[in-house]
CSV table of C-alpha atoms in Angstrom, one decimal:
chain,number,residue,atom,x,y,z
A,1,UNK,CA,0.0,0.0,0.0
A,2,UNK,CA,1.0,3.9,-1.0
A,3,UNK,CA,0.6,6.2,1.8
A,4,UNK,CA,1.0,10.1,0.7
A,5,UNK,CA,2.6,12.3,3.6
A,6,UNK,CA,2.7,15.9,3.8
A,7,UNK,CA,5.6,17.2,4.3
A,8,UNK,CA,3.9,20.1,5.8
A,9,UNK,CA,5.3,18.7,9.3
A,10,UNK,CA,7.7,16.0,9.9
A,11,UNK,CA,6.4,12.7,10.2
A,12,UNK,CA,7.4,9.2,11.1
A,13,UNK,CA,5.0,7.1,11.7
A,14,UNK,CA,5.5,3.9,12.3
A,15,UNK,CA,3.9,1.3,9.8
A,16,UNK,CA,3.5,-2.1,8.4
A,17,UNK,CA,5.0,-3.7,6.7
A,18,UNK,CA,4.0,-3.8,2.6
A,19,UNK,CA,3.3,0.1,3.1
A,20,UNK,CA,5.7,2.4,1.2
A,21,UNK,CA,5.2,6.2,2.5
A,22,UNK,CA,5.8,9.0,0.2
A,23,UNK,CA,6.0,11.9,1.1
A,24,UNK,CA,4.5,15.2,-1.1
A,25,UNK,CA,4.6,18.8,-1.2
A,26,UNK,CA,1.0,20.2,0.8
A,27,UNK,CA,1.6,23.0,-1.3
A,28,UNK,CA,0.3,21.9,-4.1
A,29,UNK,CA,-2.0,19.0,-5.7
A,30,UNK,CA,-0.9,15.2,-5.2
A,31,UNK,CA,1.6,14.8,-8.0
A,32,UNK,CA,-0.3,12.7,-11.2
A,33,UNK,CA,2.7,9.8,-10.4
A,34,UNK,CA,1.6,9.3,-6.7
A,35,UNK,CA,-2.6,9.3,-7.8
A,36,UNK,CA,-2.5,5.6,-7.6
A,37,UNK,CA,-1.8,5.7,-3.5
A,38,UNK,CA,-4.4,4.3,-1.6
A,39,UNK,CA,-4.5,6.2,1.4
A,40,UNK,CA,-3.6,10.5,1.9
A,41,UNK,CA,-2.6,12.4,4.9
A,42,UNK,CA,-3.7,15.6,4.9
A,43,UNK,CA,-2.1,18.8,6.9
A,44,UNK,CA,-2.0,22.2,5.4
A,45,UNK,CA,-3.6,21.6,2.4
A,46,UNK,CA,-5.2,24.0,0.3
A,47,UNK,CA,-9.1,23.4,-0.6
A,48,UNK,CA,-8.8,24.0,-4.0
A,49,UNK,CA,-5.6,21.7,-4.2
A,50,UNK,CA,-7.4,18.7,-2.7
A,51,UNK,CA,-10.3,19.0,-5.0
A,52,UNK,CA,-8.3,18.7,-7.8
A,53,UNK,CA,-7.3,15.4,-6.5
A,54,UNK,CA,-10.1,13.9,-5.0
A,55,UNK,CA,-11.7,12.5,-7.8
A,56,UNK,CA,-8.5,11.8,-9.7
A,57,UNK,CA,-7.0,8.8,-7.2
A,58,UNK,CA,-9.0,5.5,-8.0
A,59,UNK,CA,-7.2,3.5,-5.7
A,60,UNK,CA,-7.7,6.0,-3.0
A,61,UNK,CA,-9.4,3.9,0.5
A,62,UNK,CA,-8.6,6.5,3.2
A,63,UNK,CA,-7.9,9.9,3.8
A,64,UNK,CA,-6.7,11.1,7.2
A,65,UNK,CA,-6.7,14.6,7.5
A,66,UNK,CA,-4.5,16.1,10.8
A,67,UNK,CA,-7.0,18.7,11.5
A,68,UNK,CA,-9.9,18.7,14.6
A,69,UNK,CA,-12.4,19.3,12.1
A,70,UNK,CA,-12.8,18.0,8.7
A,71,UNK,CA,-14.4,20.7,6.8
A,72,UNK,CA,-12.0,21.3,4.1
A,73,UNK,CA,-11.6,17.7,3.2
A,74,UNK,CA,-15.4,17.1,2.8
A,75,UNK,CA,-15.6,19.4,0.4
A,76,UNK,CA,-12.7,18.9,-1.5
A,77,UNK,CA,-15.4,16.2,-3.2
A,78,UNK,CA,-13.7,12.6,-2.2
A,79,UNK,CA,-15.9,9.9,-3.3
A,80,UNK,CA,-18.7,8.6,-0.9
A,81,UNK,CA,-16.6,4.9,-0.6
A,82,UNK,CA,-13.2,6.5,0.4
A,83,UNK,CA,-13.4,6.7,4.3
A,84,UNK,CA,-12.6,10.2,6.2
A,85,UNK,CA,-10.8,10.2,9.3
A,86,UNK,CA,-10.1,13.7,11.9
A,87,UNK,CA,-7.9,14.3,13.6
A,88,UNK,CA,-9.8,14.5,16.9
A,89,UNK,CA,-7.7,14.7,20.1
A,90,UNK,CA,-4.2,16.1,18.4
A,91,UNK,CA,-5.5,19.9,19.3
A,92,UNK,CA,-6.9,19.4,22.8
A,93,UNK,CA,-3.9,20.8,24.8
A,94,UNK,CA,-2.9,23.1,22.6
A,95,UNK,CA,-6.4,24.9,21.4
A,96,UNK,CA,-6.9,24.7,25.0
A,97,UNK,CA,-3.9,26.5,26.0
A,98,UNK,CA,-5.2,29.4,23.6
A,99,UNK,CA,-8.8,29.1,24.8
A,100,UNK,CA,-7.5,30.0,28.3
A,101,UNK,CA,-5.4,32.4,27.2
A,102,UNK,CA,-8.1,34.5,25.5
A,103,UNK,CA,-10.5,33.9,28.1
A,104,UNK,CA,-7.7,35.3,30.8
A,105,UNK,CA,-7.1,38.4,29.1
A,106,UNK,CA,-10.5,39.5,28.6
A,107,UNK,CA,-11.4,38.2,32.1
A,108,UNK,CA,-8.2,40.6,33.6
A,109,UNK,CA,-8.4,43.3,31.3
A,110,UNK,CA,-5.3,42.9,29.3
A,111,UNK,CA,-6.3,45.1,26.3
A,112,UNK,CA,-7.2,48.1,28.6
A,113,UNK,CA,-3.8,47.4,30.3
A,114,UNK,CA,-2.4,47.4,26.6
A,115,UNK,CA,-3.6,50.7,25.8
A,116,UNK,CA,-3.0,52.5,28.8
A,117,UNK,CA,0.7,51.3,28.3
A,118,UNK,CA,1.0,52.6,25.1
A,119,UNK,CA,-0.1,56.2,26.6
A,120,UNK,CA,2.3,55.6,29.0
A,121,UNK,CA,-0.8,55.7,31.8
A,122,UNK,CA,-0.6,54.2,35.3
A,123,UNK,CA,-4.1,52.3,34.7
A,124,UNK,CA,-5.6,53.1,38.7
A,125,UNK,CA,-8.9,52.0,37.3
A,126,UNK,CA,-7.2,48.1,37.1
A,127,UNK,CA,-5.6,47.6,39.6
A,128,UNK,CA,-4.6,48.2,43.2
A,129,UNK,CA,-7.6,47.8,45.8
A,130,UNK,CA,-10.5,46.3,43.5
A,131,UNK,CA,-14.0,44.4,44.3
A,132,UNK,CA,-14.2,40.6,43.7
A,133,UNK,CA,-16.9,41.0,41.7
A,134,UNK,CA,-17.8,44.7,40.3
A,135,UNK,CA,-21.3,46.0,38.7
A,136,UNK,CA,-20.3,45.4,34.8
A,137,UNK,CA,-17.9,42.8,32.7
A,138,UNK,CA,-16.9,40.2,34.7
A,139,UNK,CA,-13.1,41.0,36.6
A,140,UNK,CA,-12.6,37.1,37.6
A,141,UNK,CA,-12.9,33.3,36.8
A,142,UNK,CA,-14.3,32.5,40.7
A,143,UNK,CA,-17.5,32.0,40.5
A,144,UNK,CA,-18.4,33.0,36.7
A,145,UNK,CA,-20.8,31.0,34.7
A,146,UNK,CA,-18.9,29.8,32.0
A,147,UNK,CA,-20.6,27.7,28.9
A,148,UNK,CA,-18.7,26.1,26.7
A,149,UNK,CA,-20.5,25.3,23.6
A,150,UNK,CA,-18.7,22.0,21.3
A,151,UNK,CA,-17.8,19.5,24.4
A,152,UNK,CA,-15.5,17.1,22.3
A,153,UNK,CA,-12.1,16.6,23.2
A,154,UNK,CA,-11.1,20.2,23.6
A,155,UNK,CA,-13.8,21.2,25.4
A,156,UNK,CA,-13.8,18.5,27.7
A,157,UNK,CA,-9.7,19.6,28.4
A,158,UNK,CA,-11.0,23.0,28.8
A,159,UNK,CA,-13.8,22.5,31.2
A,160,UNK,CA,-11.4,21.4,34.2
A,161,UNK,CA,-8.8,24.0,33.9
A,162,UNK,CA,-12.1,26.6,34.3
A,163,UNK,CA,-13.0,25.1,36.8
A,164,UNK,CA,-9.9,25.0,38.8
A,165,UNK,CA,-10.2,28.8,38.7
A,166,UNK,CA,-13.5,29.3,40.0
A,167,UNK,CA,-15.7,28.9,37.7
A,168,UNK,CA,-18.9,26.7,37.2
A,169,UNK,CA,-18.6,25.1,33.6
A,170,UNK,CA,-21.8,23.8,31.8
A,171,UNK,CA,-21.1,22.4,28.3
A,172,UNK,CA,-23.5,22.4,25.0
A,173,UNK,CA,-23.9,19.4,22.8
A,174,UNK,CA,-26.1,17.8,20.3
A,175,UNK,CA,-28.2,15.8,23.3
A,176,UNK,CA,-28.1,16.6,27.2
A,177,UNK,CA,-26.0,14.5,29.7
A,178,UNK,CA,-23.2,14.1,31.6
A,179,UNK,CA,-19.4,14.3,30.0
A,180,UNK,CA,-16.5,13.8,31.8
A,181,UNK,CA,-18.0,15.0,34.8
A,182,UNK,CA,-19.5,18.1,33.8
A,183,UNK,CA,-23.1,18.8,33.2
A,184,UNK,CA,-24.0,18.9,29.6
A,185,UNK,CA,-26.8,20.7,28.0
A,186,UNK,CA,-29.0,19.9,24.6
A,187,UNK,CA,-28.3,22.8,21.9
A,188,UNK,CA,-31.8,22.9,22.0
A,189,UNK,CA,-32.2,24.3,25.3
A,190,UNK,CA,-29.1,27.2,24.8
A,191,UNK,CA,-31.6,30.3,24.9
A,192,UNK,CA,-32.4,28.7,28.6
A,193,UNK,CA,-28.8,29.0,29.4
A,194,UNK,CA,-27.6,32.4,27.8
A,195,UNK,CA,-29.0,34.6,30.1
A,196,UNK,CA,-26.9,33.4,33.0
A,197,UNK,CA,-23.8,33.0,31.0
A,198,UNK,CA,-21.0,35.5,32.0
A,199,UNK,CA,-18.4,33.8,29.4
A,200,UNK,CA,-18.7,31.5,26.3
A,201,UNK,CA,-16.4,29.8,24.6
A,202,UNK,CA,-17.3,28.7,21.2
A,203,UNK,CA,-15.7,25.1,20.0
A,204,UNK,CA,-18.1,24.2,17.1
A,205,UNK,CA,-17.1,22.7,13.9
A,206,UNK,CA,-18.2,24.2,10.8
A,207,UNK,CA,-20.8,22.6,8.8
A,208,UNK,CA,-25.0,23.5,7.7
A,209,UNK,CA,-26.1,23.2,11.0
A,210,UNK,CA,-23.3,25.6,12.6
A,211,UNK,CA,-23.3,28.3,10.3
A,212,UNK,CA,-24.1,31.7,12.6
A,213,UNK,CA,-25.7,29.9,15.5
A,214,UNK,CA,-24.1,32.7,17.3
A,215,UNK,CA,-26.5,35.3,15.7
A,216,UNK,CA,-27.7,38.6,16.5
A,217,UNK,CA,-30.7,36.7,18.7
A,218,UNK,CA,-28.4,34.4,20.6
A,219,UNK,CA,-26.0,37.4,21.2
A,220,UNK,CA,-28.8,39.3,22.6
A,221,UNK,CA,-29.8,36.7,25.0
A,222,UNK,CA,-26.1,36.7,26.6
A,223,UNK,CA,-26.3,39.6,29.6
A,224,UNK,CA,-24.2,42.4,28.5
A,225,UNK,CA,-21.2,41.9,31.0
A,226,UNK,CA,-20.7,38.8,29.2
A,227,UNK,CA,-17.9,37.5,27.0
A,228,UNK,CA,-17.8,35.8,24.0
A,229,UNK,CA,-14.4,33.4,23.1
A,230,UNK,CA,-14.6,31.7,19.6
A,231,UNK,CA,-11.7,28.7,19.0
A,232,UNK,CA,-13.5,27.2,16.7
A,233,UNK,CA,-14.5,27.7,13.5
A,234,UNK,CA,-15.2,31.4,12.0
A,235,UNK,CA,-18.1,30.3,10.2
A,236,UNK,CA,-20.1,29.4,13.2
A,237,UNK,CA,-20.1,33.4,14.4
A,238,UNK,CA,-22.7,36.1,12.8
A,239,UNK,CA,-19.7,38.8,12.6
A,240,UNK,CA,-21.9,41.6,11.5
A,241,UNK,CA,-23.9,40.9,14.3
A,242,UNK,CA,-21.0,40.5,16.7
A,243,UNK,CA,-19.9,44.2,15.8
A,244,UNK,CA,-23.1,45.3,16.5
A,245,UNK,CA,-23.1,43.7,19.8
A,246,UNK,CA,-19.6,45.2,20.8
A,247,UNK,CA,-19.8,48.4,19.2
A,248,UNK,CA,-23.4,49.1,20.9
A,249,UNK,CA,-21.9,47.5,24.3
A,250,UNK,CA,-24.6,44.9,24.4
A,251,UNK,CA,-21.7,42.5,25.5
A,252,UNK,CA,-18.1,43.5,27.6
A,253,UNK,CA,-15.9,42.0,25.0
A,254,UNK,CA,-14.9,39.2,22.7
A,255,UNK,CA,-12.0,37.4,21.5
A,256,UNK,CA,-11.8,35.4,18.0
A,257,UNK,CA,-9.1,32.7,17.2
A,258,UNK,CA,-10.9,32.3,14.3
A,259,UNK,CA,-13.0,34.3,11.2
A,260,UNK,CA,-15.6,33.4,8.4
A,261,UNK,CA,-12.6,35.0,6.1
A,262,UNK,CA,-9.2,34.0,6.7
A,263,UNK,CA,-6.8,35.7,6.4
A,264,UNK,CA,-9.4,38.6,7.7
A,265,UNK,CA,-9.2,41.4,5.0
A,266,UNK,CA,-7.7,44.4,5.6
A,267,UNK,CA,-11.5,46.5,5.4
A,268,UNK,CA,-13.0,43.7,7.5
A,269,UNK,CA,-15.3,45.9,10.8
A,270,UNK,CA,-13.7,43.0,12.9
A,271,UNK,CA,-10.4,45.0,12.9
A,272,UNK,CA,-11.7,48.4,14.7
A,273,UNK,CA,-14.5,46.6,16.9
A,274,UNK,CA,-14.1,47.6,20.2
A,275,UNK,CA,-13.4,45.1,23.1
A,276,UNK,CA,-12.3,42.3,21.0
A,277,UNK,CA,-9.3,40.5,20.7
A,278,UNK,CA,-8.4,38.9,17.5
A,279,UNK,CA,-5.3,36.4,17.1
A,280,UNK,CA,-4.5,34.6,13.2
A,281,UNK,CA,-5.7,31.3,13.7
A,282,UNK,CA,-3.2,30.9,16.1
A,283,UNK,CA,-4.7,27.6,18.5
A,284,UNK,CA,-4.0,24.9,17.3
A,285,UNK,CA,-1.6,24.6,14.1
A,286,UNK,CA,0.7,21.7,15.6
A,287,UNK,CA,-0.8,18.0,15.8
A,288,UNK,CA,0.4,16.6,18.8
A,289,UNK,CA,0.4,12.8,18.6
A,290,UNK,CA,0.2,12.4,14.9
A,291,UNK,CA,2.3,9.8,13.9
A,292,UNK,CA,0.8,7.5,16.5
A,293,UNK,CA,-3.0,8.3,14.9
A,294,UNK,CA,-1.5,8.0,11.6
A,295,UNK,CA,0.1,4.5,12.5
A,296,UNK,CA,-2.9,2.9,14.5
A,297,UNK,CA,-5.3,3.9,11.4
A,298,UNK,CA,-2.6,2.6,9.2
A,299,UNK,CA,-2.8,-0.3,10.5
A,300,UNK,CA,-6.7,-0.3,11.5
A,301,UNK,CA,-7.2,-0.1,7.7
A,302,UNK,CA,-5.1,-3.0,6.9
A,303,UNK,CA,-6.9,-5.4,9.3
A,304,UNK,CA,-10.3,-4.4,8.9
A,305,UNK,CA,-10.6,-3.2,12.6
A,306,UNK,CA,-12.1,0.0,13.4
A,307,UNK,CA,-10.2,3.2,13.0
A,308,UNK,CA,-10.3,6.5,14.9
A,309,UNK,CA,-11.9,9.6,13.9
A,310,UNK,CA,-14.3,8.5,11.5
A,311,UNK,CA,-16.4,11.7,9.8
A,312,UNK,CA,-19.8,10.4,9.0
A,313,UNK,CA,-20.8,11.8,6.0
């Protein structure tokens, strides 16, 4: 068997043997001589360079792409019989490492103390003698209502580092439950919970169902010392809304990892929003544990047991 490697980041997986790994430029399309590889690792691919592919590989049984969510190989077109794996659990620490960030430096007022330092101003408003818990945006973690809405892998990472701050974490999913500890609530019941949400953190993949849940309805439900952290996709955000919200100060602040555009263009309203942080993408972007998913699926394939990550499509 032909495995195609990107050699977008270095990999050594280990494999059977009988597979030959190749490794190709992520740069560009799969070269026409390695077409007739059965299974494709995807990491930095471009869209447009994967749909030129996908329906030119006939012996193609597998694609593994290295990313949490696997929007961008489901619509590069592969056919229906070629089986889609994600890379689910390579961006948990690191996505939640930014999460955290974000959601500190709005909590603690880091862009105020950002611009008070570039006028050179002794900020008396943040610090030195304050109250736990003031009338307006929220100042702290202890005791703040966070809701973290997509409780996969990284929220479920997330949730007990929140916690261990202060904070009471509630998570959102498809059905209601219990998930690694933490209570879980339907996406049908979210308008219940808004109102007594005082930070949420957005972790949702992007597909039909996600596209602006976070609208100009579901913003106005949120009370307006509230924060909004976004992590995952852009799509999943109503930005025109959003800037509405923030520039009319029906929310304290936000903070996007991601946007609907990327990169954001230069006459995009996200840029001059006030109270809201915006980073490049910047969460995730190193797979932690990939050759060890790559070799397990590898190997899965070969013997006909089950392998991890499967999209259904």
């Amino acid at each position: 068997m032909k495995l195609l490697l990107p050699d977008s980041l270095p990999l050594d997986p280990t494999l059977p043997a009988g597979v030959t790994a190749v490794t190709y430029d992520a740069g560009a399309p799969v070269p026409a001589e390695h077409r007739d590889a059965e299974a494709l690792v995807v990491w930095g691919s471009a869209r447009a360079d994967l749909a030129a592919v996908a329906g030119e590989m006939p012996n193609l049984r597998w694609v593994q792409t290295l990313s949490a969510g696997p929007d961008s190989v489901l619509a590069a077109g592969f056919p229906d019989d070629v089986v889609i794996t994600a890379g689910a659990g390579l961006h948990s620490r690191t996505v939640t490492e930014h999460a955290l960030a974000l959601v500190l430096a709005l909590v603690r007022r880091l862009p105020a103390a950002a611009r008070a330092q570039g006028e050179h101003r002794w900020a008396t408003e943040l610090g030195g003698v304050q109250p736990l818990h003031p009338a307006g945006a929220v100042t702290t973690l202890i005791d703040a209502r966070v809701l973290v809405w997509g409780f996969g892998h990284i929220g479920q990472t997330l949730a007990p580092l929140l916690r261990d701050l202060g904070a009471t974490v509630r998570g959102v999913a498809r059905s209601a439950g219990q998930r690694a500890g933490f209570d879980v609530v339907a996406e049908t019941s979210i308008m219940d919970e808004l109102p007594d949400t005082d930070v949420l953190v957005m972790i949702l993949p992007a597909t039909a169902e996600t596209a602006h849940v976070l609208d100009a309805e579901r913003l106005a439900a949120l009370p307006d010392h509230a924060y909004v952290v976004n992590v995952g996709r852009g799509a999943t955000v109503d930005e025109d809304a959003l800037v509405r919200a923030l520039t009319e100060g029906r929310i304290a602040g936000a903070a996007l990892d991601v946007t609907a555009v990327e990169p954001l263009p230069a006459e995009s309203p996200l840029w001059d929003a006030p109270n809201l942080i915006l980073t490049p993408h910047a969460a995730g972007g190193r797979p932690v544990g990939a050759d060890e998913l790559i070799s397990h699926n590898v190997a899965a394939l070969l013997n006909g047991s089950p392998l991890r990550g499967v999209v259904e499509r």
